[in-house]
Amino acid sequence: MSFPLHRPRRLRRSAAMRRLVAETRLHPAELILPAFIKEGAAEPVPIASMPGVVQHTADSLKAAAAEAAELGLGGIMLFGVPTTRDAVGSAALDPDGVLNRAIRDVKAEVGDGLVVMSDLCLDEFTDHGHCGVLTAEGTVDNDATLEIYARMGVAQAEAGADVLGPSGMMDGQVRVIREALEGAGHHETAILAYAAKYSSAFYGPFRDAVDSQLTGDRKTYQMDAANRSEALLEVALDLEEGADMVMVKPAMSYLDIVRDVADMADVPVSAYQISGEYAMIEAAAAHGWIDRKASIVESVLSIRRAGADSVLTYWAAELGRWMKEGSL
Ligand code: PBG
């Protein structure tokens, strides 16, 4: 009688067996929680297109950060939603601006118990919603924007951020921020570069989350979804400019890029499971069309399997709670 020597199903027979042979596992330390703070909010403000996610008040943000630390998450990534905006995003440089104050508050709350990261970009702070300042013709001025990013980086480091996340996709941004940090004595502040950030329709709900003023698109600075090799160039440039970590964003439609970057980069690689990825799963689950928890776990696992060392996900705290209670 002939029989196959290899029967992969032997190793799938029981949950215990599958656990033994799992090649990828989720751990709270690999999850980073993106969090929004809204200037002047008296109560947390729900974000309609991201059920379960809010624009925090100063107090609710501190509580969320404390919980993230308690759960052993890898970090928290802060985004500010200011009440006043102008053409050059002045509030981003103000030490008392919403984001810089949030960094200070969160750092005071968690100390070294959680890595505190801040989004370094102007789109939340400009009245036109672009990630940089504009020329007279209305295009985004790369080099004029760099000067502001450099000062913004120093302001965030001064506020106590452990890691800066430049997300504006200006050429040369990592270098100018690194140089400015060195010049101001912030040698220990790290840079997580949004190195391969694609122009994506899936950012839609985020624009609600930050009350975005953008009317056009970001196609002149964010990457084109058609391109793969270009991502490797972007990552190589950011590494040369001094990035300590690099990110691919979005995650789910770009898992091939996550794999390519993981294979080529000798620094930790993150991937950002963005607002639209979150919204799609929440919406389908709310209709009863997919199993919410299983879909969340599978989606994050797939990003880790593709090669990301860490994942920014709006489910970070919930996943952390599931892991803590042993229900994963
Ligand atoms: C720009 C920024 C964006 C996101 C993070 N940083 C939006 C954009 O490029 O339009 C998107 C995050 C998400 O969709 O969850 N500061």
mmCIF file of C-alpha atoms and ligand atoms in Angstrom:
data_model
loop_
_atom_site.group_PDB
_atom_site.id
_atom_site.type_symbol
_atom_site.label_atom_id
_atom_site.label_comp_id
_atom_site.label_asym_id
_atom_site.label_seq_id
_atom_site.Cartn_x
_atom_site.Cartn_y
_atom_site.Cartn_z
ATOM 1 C CA MET A 1 0.000 0.000 0.000
ATOM 2 C CA SER A 2 1.359 3.404 -0.879
ATOM 3 C CA PHE A 3 0.861 6.412 1.275
ATOM 4 C CA PRO A 4 2.200 9.983 1.177
ATOM 5 C CA LEU A 5 5.193 10.422 3.456
ATOM 6 C CA HIS A 6 4.257 14.001 4.067
ATOM 7 C CA ARG A 7 0.807 14.703 5.346
ATOM 8 C CA PRO A 8 0.726 18.364 6.350
ATOM 9 C CA ARG A 9 -2.640 17.767 7.950
ATOM 10 C CA ARG A 10 -0.919 15.866 10.801
ATOM 11 C CA LEU A 11 0.241 19.201 12.115
ATOM 12 C CA ARG A 12 -3.195 20.811 11.874
ATOM 13 C CA ARG A 13 -5.199 18.247 13.878
ATOM 14 C CA SER A 14 -5.690 20.191 17.092
ATOM 15 C CA ALA A 15 -5.495 23.747 18.346
ATOM 16 C CA ALA A 16 -2.526 22.725 20.497
ATOM 17 C CA MET A 17 -0.701 21.271 17.484
ATOM 18 C CA ARG A 18 -1.402 24.358 15.391
ATOM 19 C CA ARG A 19 -0.113 26.527 18.224
ATOM 20 C CA LEU A 20 3.092 24.490 18.376
ATOM 21 C CA VAL A 21 3.866 24.913 14.687
ATOM 22 C CA ALA A 22 2.666 28.498 14.166
ATOM 23 C CA GLU A 23 5.375 30.398 12.295
ATOM 24 C CA THR A 24 4.127 33.849 13.266
ATOM 25 C CA ARG A 25 2.780 34.991 16.615
ATOM 26 C CA LEU A 26 1.313 38.221 17.829
ATOM 27 C CA HIS A 27 2.814 39.940 20.833
ATOM 28 C CA PRO A 28 1.710 43.240 22.403
ATOM 29 C CA ALA A 29 5.222 44.689 22.099
ATOM 30 C CA GLU A 30 4.907 44.650 18.315
ATOM 31 C CA LEU A 31 1.773 46.775 18.267
ATOM 32 C CA ILE A 32 1.706 50.563 18.119
ATOM 33 C CA LEU A 33 -1.495 52.452 18.917
ATOM 34 C CA PRO A 34 -2.220 55.547 16.806
ATOM 35 C CA ALA A 35 -4.143 58.109 18.892
ATOM 36 C CA PHE A 36 -5.752 61.469 18.111
ATOM 37 C CA ILE A 37 -6.045 64.416 20.465
ATOM 38 C CA LYS A 38 -8.445 67.265 19.781
ATOM 39 C CA GLU A 39 -7.562 70.669 21.137
ATOM 40 C CA GLY A 40 -10.130 72.032 23.559
ATOM 41 C CA ALA A 41 -12.369 68.950 23.530
ATOM 42 C CA ALA A 42 -14.367 68.578 26.741
ATOM 43 C CA GLU A 43 -15.422 65.011 25.921
ATOM 44 C CA PRO A 44 -13.873 62.414 23.625
ATOM 45 C CA VAL A 45 -15.368 62.896 20.141
ATOM 46 C CA PRO A 46 -16.349 59.705 18.275
ATOM 47 C CA ILE A 47 -15.132 59.431 14.662
ATOM 48 C CA ALA A 48 -18.106 58.330 12.573
ATOM 49 C CA SER A 49 -16.091 56.481 9.935
ATOM 50 C CA MET A 50 -13.946 54.723 12.548
ATOM 51 C CA PRO A 51 -16.369 53.194 15.057
ATOM 52 C CA GLY A 52 -14.608 52.663 18.389
ATOM 53 C CA VAL A 53 -11.931 55.327 17.733
ATOM 54 C CA VAL A 54 -12.201 58.824 19.224
ATOM 55 C CA GLN A 55 -10.543 62.206 19.140
ATOM 56 C CA HIS A 56 -9.238 62.271 22.694
ATOM 57 C CA THR A 57 -9.345 64.951 25.338
ATOM 58 C CA ALA A 58 -6.118 65.545 27.241
ATOM 59 C CA ASP A 59 -7.419 63.311 30.046
ATOM 60 C CA SER A 60 -8.766 60.478 27.929
ATOM 61 C CA LEU A 61 -5.484 60.438 25.979
ATOM 62 C CA LYS A 62 -3.510 60.057 29.195
ATOM 63 C CA ALA A 63 -5.763 57.181 30.225
ATOM 64 C CA ALA A 64 -5.337 55.495 26.829
ATOM 65 C CA ALA A 65 -1.552 55.859 27.072
ATOM 66 C CA ALA A 66 -1.519 54.465 30.602
ATOM 67 C CA GLU A 67 -3.536 51.462 29.437
ATOM 68 C CA ALA A 68 -1.213 50.952 26.450
ATOM 69 C CA ALA A 69 1.761 50.901 28.834
ATOM 70 C CA GLU A 70 -0.042 48.542 31.156
ATOM 71 C CA LEU A 71 -0.777 46.153 28.287
ATOM 72 C CA GLY A 72 2.874 46.203 27.238
ATOM 73 C CA LEU A 73 2.213 47.657 23.802
ATOM 74 C CA GLY A 74 5.184 48.717 21.704
ATOM 75 C CA GLY A 75 4.253 52.361 21.546
ATOM 76 C CA ILE A 76 1.713 55.078 20.947
ATOM 77 C CA MET A 77 1.740 57.347 17.867
ATOM 78 C CA LEU A 78 0.209 60.756 18.535
ATOM 79 C CA PHE A 79 -1.699 62.951 16.079
ATOM 80 C CA GLY A 80 -2.916 66.444 17.005
ATOM 81 C CA VAL A 81 -6.126 68.104 15.836
ATOM 82 C CA PRO A 82 -5.716 71.862 16.400
ATOM 83 C CA THR A 83 -8.496 74.443 16.648
ATOM 84 C CA THR A 84 -6.675 77.025 14.508
ATOM 85 C CA ARG A 85 -4.895 76.452 11.232
ATOM 86 C CA ASP A 86 -2.965 78.682 8.875
ATOM 87 C CA ALA A 87 -1.055 78.503 5.599
ATOM 88 C CA VAL A 88 2.229 77.432 7.219
ATOM 89 C CA GLY A 89 0.950 75.278 10.066
ATOM 90 C CA SER A 90 2.270 77.555 12.847
ATOM 91 C CA ALA A 91 0.563 75.584 15.609
ATOM 92 C CA ALA A 92 2.898 72.669 14.879
ATOM 93 C CA LEU A 93 5.865 74.696 16.124
ATOM 94 C CA ASP A 94 4.180 76.163 19.188
ATOM 95 C CA PRO A 95 5.507 74.387 22.308
ATOM 96 C CA ASP A 96 1.993 74.794 23.690
ATOM 97 C CA GLY A 97 0.315 73.565 20.502
ATOM 98 C CA VAL A 98 -2.019 70.608 20.859
ATOM 99 C CA LEU A 99 0.434 67.954 19.689
ATOM 100 C CA ASN A 100 3.477 69.193 21.593
ATOM 101 C CA ARG A 101 1.425 69.510 24.761
ATOM 102 C CA ALA A 102 0.049 65.993 24.269
ATOM 103 C CA ILE A 103 3.571 64.600 23.866
ATOM 104 C CA ARG A 104 4.572 66.276 27.130
ATOM 105 C CA ASP A 105 1.482 65.015 28.982
ATOM 106 C CA VAL A 106 1.752 61.461 27.703
ATOM 107 C CA LYS A 107 5.465 61.324 28.455
ATOM 108 C CA ALA A 108 4.769 62.551 32.003
ATOM 109 C CA GLU A 109 2.151 59.817 32.330
ATOM 110 C CA VAL A 110 4.105 56.830 31.014
ATOM 111 C CA GLY A 111 7.773 57.847 31.325
ATOM 112 C CA ASP A 112 9.938 55.153 29.828
ATOM 113 C CA GLY A 113 7.165 52.566 30.219
ATOM 114 C CA LEU A 114 5.931 53.089 26.658
ATOM 115 C CA VAL A 115 7.602 54.438 23.532
ATOM 116 C CA VAL A 116 6.034 57.808 22.759
ATOM 117 C CA MET A 117 5.934 58.617 19.050
ATOM 118 C CA SER A 118 4.641 61.690 17.275
ATOM 119 C CA ASP A 119 3.452 62.261 13.738
ATOM 120 C CA LEU A 120 5.697 64.844 12.132
ATOM 121 C CA CYS A 121 3.681 66.391 9.318
ATOM 122 C CA LEU A 122 1.873 69.620 8.574
ATOM 123 C CA ASP A 123 -1.418 68.375 7.153
ATOM 124 C CA GLU A 124 -3.303 68.647 10.432
ATOM 125 C CA PHE A 125 -1.971 72.167 10.963
ATOM 126 C CA THR A 126 -2.391 73.831 7.575
ATOM 127 C CA ASP A 127 -5.616 75.518 6.472
ATOM 128 C CA HIS A 128 -5.275 73.912 3.018
ATOM 129 C CA GLY A 129 -4.649 70.440 4.442
ATOM 130 C CA HIS A 130 -1.447 69.687 2.522
ATOM 131 C CA CYS A 131 1.540 68.080 4.208
ATOM 132 C CA GLY A 132 3.715 71.066 3.383
ATOM 133 C CA VAL A 133 3.619 74.756 2.578
ATOM 134 C CA LEU A 134 2.561 75.916 -0.861
ATOM 135 C CA THR A 135 4.290 77.944 -3.558
ATOM 136 C CA ALA A 136 2.570 80.939 -5.131
ATOM 137 C CA GLU A 137 1.294 78.547 -7.819
ATOM 138 C CA GLY A 138 -0.242 76.294 -5.189
ATOM 139 C CA THR A 139 2.124 73.314 -5.449
ATOM 140 C CA VAL A 140 3.748 71.836 -2.359
ATOM 141 C CA ASP A 141 7.152 73.465 -1.828
ATOM 142 C CA ASN A 142 9.531 70.686 -0.831
ATOM 143 C CA ASP A 143 12.467 72.680 0.515
ATOM 144 C CA ALA A 144 10.482 75.388 2.282
ATOM 145 C CA THR A 145 8.587 72.564 4.003
ATOM 146 C CA LEU A 146 11.836 70.919 5.109
ATOM 147 C CA GLU A 147 12.800 73.976 7.130
ATOM 148 C CA ILE A 148 9.532 73.766 9.042
ATOM 149 C CA TYR A 149 9.850 70.000 9.549
ATOM 150 C CA ALA A 150 13.297 70.526 11.069
ATOM 151 C CA ARG A 151 11.929 72.995 13.618
ATOM 152 C CA MET A 152 8.891 70.806 14.248
ATOM 153 C CA GLY A 153 11.178 67.863 14.956
ATOM 154 C CA VAL A 154 13.129 69.844 17.532
ATOM 155 C CA ALA A 155 9.886 71.051 19.159
ATOM 156 C CA GLN A 156 8.623 67.470 19.428
ATOM 157 C CA ALA A 157 11.927 66.218 20.805
ATOM 158 C CA GLU A 158 11.916 69.046 23.322
ATOM 159 C CA ALA A 159 8.385 68.013 24.351
ATOM 160 C CA GLY A 160 9.781 64.553 25.056
ATOM 161 C CA ALA A 161 8.941 62.366 22.066
ATOM 162 C CA ASP A 162 11.078 59.221 21.939
ATOM 163 C CA VAL A 163 10.464 58.665 18.233
ATOM 164 C CA LEU A 164 9.511 61.116 15.485
ATOM 165 C CA GLY A 165 7.423 59.871 12.572
ATOM 166 C CA PRO A 166 7.912 62.113 9.531
ATOM 167 C CA SER A 167 4.949 61.248 7.287
ATOM 168 C CA GLY A 168 4.917 64.043 4.720
ATOM 169 C CA MET A 169 6.949 62.319 1.975
ATOM 170 C CA MET A 170 9.083 65.398 1.258
ATOM 171 C CA ASP A 171 12.431 64.523 -0.323
ATOM 172 C CA GLY A 172 15.252 64.890 2.189
ATOM 173 C CA GLN A 173 13.012 65.117 5.259
ATOM 174 C CA VAL A 174 14.857 62.522 7.311
ATOM 175 C CA ARG A 175 18.212 64.223 6.772
ATOM 176 C CA VAL A 176 17.082 67.710 7.785
ATOM 177 C CA ILE A 177 15.256 66.414 10.847
ATOM 178 C CA ARG A 178 18.258 64.313 11.910
ATOM 179 C CA GLU A 179 20.601 67.278 11.449
ATOM 180 C CA ALA A 180 18.322 69.595 13.395
ATOM 181 C CA LEU A 181 18.027 67.070 16.233
ATOM 182 C CA GLU A 182 21.801 66.694 16.411
ATOM 183 C CA GLY A 183 22.242 70.465 16.325
ATOM 184 C CA ALA A 184 19.879 70.853 19.265
ATOM 185 C CA GLY A 185 21.514 68.068 21.274
ATOM 186 C CA HIS A 186 18.708 65.531 20.831
ATOM 187 C CA HIS A 187 21.018 62.669 19.918
ATOM 188 C CA GLU A 188 18.764 60.044 21.453
ATOM 189 C CA THR A 189 15.549 60.942 19.654
ATOM 190 C CA ALA A 190 14.899 58.294 17.016
ATOM 191 C CA ILE A 191 13.280 58.625 13.592
ATOM 192 C CA LEU A 192 10.694 56.188 12.273
ATOM 193 C CA ALA A 193 10.483 57.243 8.640
ATOM 194 C CA TYR A 194 7.273 56.782 6.733
ATOM 195 C CA ALA A 195 9.572 55.701 3.932
ATOM 196 C CA ALA A 196 7.196 54.044 1.480
ATOM 197 C CA LYS A 197 3.943 55.891 1.918
ATOM 198 C CA TYR A 198 1.471 55.455 -0.888
ATOM 199 C CA SER A 199 -1.225 57.832 -2.021
ATOM 200 C CA SER A 200 -4.223 55.795 -0.957
ATOM 201 C CA ALA A 201 -7.997 56.014 -1.112
ATOM 202 C CA PHE A 202 -7.991 54.069 2.150
ATOM 203 C CA TYR A 203 -6.882 57.153 4.129
ATOM 204 C CA GLY A 204 -10.456 58.471 3.841
ATOM 205 C CA PRO A 205 -11.574 57.908 7.438
ATOM 206 C CA PHE A 206 -8.327 59.394 8.823
ATOM 207 C CA ARG A 207 -9.202 62.655 7.148
ATOM 208 C CA ASP A 208 -12.384 62.700 9.267
ATOM 209 C CA ALA A 209 -10.309 61.805 12.299
ATOM 210 C CA VAL A 210 -8.127 64.914 11.918
ATOM 211 C CA ASP A 211 -10.876 67.196 10.535
ATOM 212 C CA SER A 212 -8.779 67.446 7.358
ATOM 213 C CA GLN A 213 -9.096 70.579 5.230
ATOM 214 C CA LEU A 214 -7.715 68.884 2.095
ATOM 215 C CA THR A 215 -9.701 69.281 -1.099
ATOM 216 C CA GLY A 216 -7.304 67.828 -3.699
ATOM 217 C CA ASP A 217 -5.008 64.849 -3.291
ATOM 218 C CA ARG A 218 -1.410 64.091 -2.319
ATOM 219 C CA LYS A 219 -0.301 62.450 -5.549
ATOM 220 C CA THR A 220 2.650 64.805 -6.110
ATOM 221 C CA TYR A 221 4.349 63.633 -2.926
ATOM 222 C CA GLN A 222 2.926 60.274 -1.853
ATOM 223 C CA MET A 223 3.803 57.205 -3.923
ATOM 224 C CA ASP A 224 1.799 55.806 -6.816
ATOM 225 C CA ALA A 225 0.077 52.487 -6.070
ATOM 226 C CA ALA A 226 1.464 51.094 -9.343
ATOM 227 C CA ASN A 227 5.060 51.187 -8.154
ATOM 228 C CA ARG A 228 7.179 48.601 -6.403
ATOM 229 C CA SER A 229 10.886 49.282 -7.099
ATOM 230 C CA GLU A 230 10.384 52.916 -6.220
ATOM 231 C CA ALA A 231 9.577 51.850 -2.649
ATOM 232 C CA LEU A 232 13.033 50.338 -2.366
ATOM 233 C CA LEU A 233 14.580 53.597 -3.550
ATOM 234 C CA GLU A 234 12.563 55.550 -0.976
ATOM 235 C CA VAL A 235 13.687 53.200 1.792
ATOM 236 C CA ALA A 236 17.326 53.287 0.668
ATOM 237 C CA LEU A 237 17.309 57.090 0.667
ATOM 238 C CA ASP A 238 15.762 57.279 4.130
ATOM 239 C CA LEU A 239 18.310 54.823 5.507
ATOM 240 C CA GLU A 240 21.118 56.856 3.977
ATOM 241 C CA GLU A 241 19.630 59.982 5.551
ATOM 242 C CA GLY A 242 19.663 58.380 8.991
ATOM 243 C CA ALA A 243 16.286 56.719 9.552
ATOM 244 C CA ASP A 244 16.408 54.414 12.592
ATOM 245 C CA MET A 245 13.291 52.536 11.499
ATOM 246 C CA VAL A 246 11.240 52.542 8.319
ATOM 247 C CA MET A 247 7.568 52.137 7.603
ATOM 248 C CA VAL A 248 5.387 50.917 4.765
ATOM 249 C CA LYS A 249 1.912 52.424 4.585
ATOM 250 C CA PRO A 250 -0.857 51.340 4.027
ATOM 251 C CA ALA A 251 -0.333 47.705 4.985
ATOM 252 C CA MET A 252 -2.923 45.392 3.511
ATOM 253 C CA SER A 253 -2.814 46.488 -0.148
ATOM 254 C CA TYR A 254 0.989 46.684 0.052
ATOM 255 C CA LEU A 255 2.059 43.402 1.656
ATOM 256 C CA ASP A 256 4.409 42.733 -1.262
ATOM 257 C CA ILE A 257 6.183 45.993 -0.418
ATOM 258 C CA VAL A 258 6.335 45.048 3.268
ATOM 259 C CA ARG A 259 8.080 41.812 2.250
ATOM 260 C CA ASP A 260 10.495 43.578 -0.120
ATOM 261 C CA VAL A 261 11.413 46.158 2.506
ATOM 262 C CA ALA A 262 11.813 43.540 5.248
ATOM 263 C CA ASP A 263 14.199 41.652 2.959
ATOM 264 C CA MET A 264 16.355 44.677 2.147
ATOM 265 C CA ALA A 265 16.371 46.837 5.280
ATOM 266 C CA ASP A 266 18.699 46.186 8.184
ATOM 267 C CA VAL A 267 16.592 48.308 10.542
ATOM 268 C CA PRO A 268 13.232 47.483 12.153
ATOM 269 C CA VAL A 269 10.335 47.650 9.689
ATOM 270 C CA SER A 270 6.846 48.844 10.612
ATOM 271 C CA ALA A 271 3.632 48.739 8.638
ATOM 272 C CA TYR A 272 0.607 50.955 9.226
ATOM 273 C CA GLN A 273 -2.793 49.290 9.099
ATOM 274 C CA ILE A 274 -4.599 52.483 8.212
ATOM 275 C CA SER A 275 -7.997 53.974 8.863
ATOM 276 C CA GLY A 276 -9.674 52.539 5.746
ATOM 277 C CA GLU A 277 -8.429 49.043 6.551
ATOM 278 C CA TYR A 278 -9.922 49.457 10.008
ATOM 279 C CA ALA A 279 -13.185 50.896 8.694
ATOM 280 C CA MET A 280 -13.709 48.120 6.134
ATOM 281 C CA ILE A 281 -13.429 45.340 8.699
ATOM 282 C CA GLU A 282 -15.552 47.199 11.262
ATOM 283 C CA ALA A 283 -18.249 47.928 8.668
ATOM 284 C CA ALA A 284 -18.411 44.390 7.309
ATOM 285 C CA ALA A 285 -18.431 42.976 10.840
ATOM 286 C CA ALA A 286 -21.192 45.375 11.899
ATOM 287 C CA HIS A 287 -23.309 43.935 9.077
ATOM 288 C CA GLY A 288 -22.566 40.421 10.313
ATOM 289 C CA TRP A 289 -20.787 39.642 7.044
ATOM 290 C CA ILE A 290 -17.473 38.639 8.593
ATOM 291 C CA ASP A 291 -16.351 37.488 12.043
ATOM 292 C CA ARG A 292 -14.918 40.644 13.600
ATOM 293 C CA LYS A 293 -12.336 39.198 15.964
ATOM 294 C CA ALA A 294 -11.093 36.512 13.561
ATOM 295 C CA SER A 295 -10.783 39.097 10.778
ATOM 296 C CA ILE A 296 -8.844 41.513 12.965
ATOM 297 C CA VAL A 297 -6.436 38.818 14.092
ATOM 298 C CA GLU A 298 -5.959 37.448 10.574
ATOM 299 C CA SER A 299 -5.328 40.914 9.139
ATOM 300 C CA VAL A 300 -2.662 41.821 11.690
ATOM 301 C CA LEU A 301 -1.077 38.382 11.493
ATOM 302 C CA SER A 302 -0.791 38.720 7.715
ATOM 303 C CA ILE A 303 1.096 41.995 8.095
ATOM 304 C CA ARG A 304 3.532 40.404 10.550
ATOM 305 C CA ARG A 305 3.882 37.357 8.278
ATOM 306 C CA ALA A 306 4.703 39.634 5.335
ATOM 307 C CA GLY A 307 7.708 40.777 7.336
ATOM 308 C CA ALA A 308 6.716 43.775 9.468
ATOM 309 C CA ASP A 309 8.449 43.781 12.853
ATOM 310 C CA SER A 310 5.769 46.058 14.248
ATOM 311 C CA VAL A 311 2.279 47.121 13.212
ATOM 312 C CA LEU A 312 0.520 50.414 13.797
ATOM 313 C CA THR A 313 -3.111 49.463 14.268
ATOM 314 C CA TYR A 314 -6.187 51.098 15.780
ATOM 315 C CA TRP A 315 -6.919 47.697 17.341
ATOM 316 C CA ALA A 316 -3.619 47.638 19.274
ATOM 317 C CA ALA A 317 -5.213 48.031 22.706
ATOM 318 C CA GLU A 318 -8.032 45.605 21.981
ATOM 319 C CA LEU A 319 -5.561 43.016 20.689
ATOM 320 C CA GLY A 320 -3.463 43.644 23.795
ATOM 321 C CA ARG A 321 -6.501 42.996 25.997
ATOM 322 C CA TRP A 322 -7.291 39.774 24.139
ATOM 323 C CA MET A 323 -3.717 38.605 24.583
ATOM 324 C CA LYS A 324 -3.759 39.503 28.239
ATOM 325 C CA GLU A 325 -6.946 37.556 28.907
ATOM 326 C CA GLY A 326 -5.566 34.680 26.839
ATOM 327 C CA SER A 327 -8.417 34.706 24.332
ATOM 328 C CA LEU A 328 -6.328 34.838 21.158
HETATM 329 C C1 PBG B 1 -0.317 62.445 7.359
HETATM 330 C C2 PBG B 1 -0.858 61.111 7.736
HETATM 331 C C3 PBG B 1 -1.950 60.443 7.170
HETATM 332 C C4 PBG B 1 -2.095 59.240 7.870
HETATM 333 C C5 PBG B 1 -1.128 59.226 8.851
HETATM 334 N N1 PBG B 1 -0.350 60.366 8.729
HETATM 335 C C6 PBG B 1 -2.930 60.851 6.170
HETATM 336 C C7 PBG B 1 -2.620 61.173 4.803
HETATM 337 O O1 PBG B 1 -1.515 60.994 4.298
HETATM 338 O O2 PBG B 1 -3.560 61.668 4.185
HETATM 339 C C8 PBG B 1 -3.150 58.208 7.587
HETATM 340 C C9 PBG B 1 -3.430 57.241 8.667
HETATM 341 C C10 PBG B 1 -4.653 56.450 8.459
HETATM 342 O O3 PBG B 1 -5.325 56.531 7.412
HETATM 343 O O4 PBG B 1 -4.988 55.692 9.384
HETATM 344 N N2 PBG B 1 0.008 63.188 8.498
#
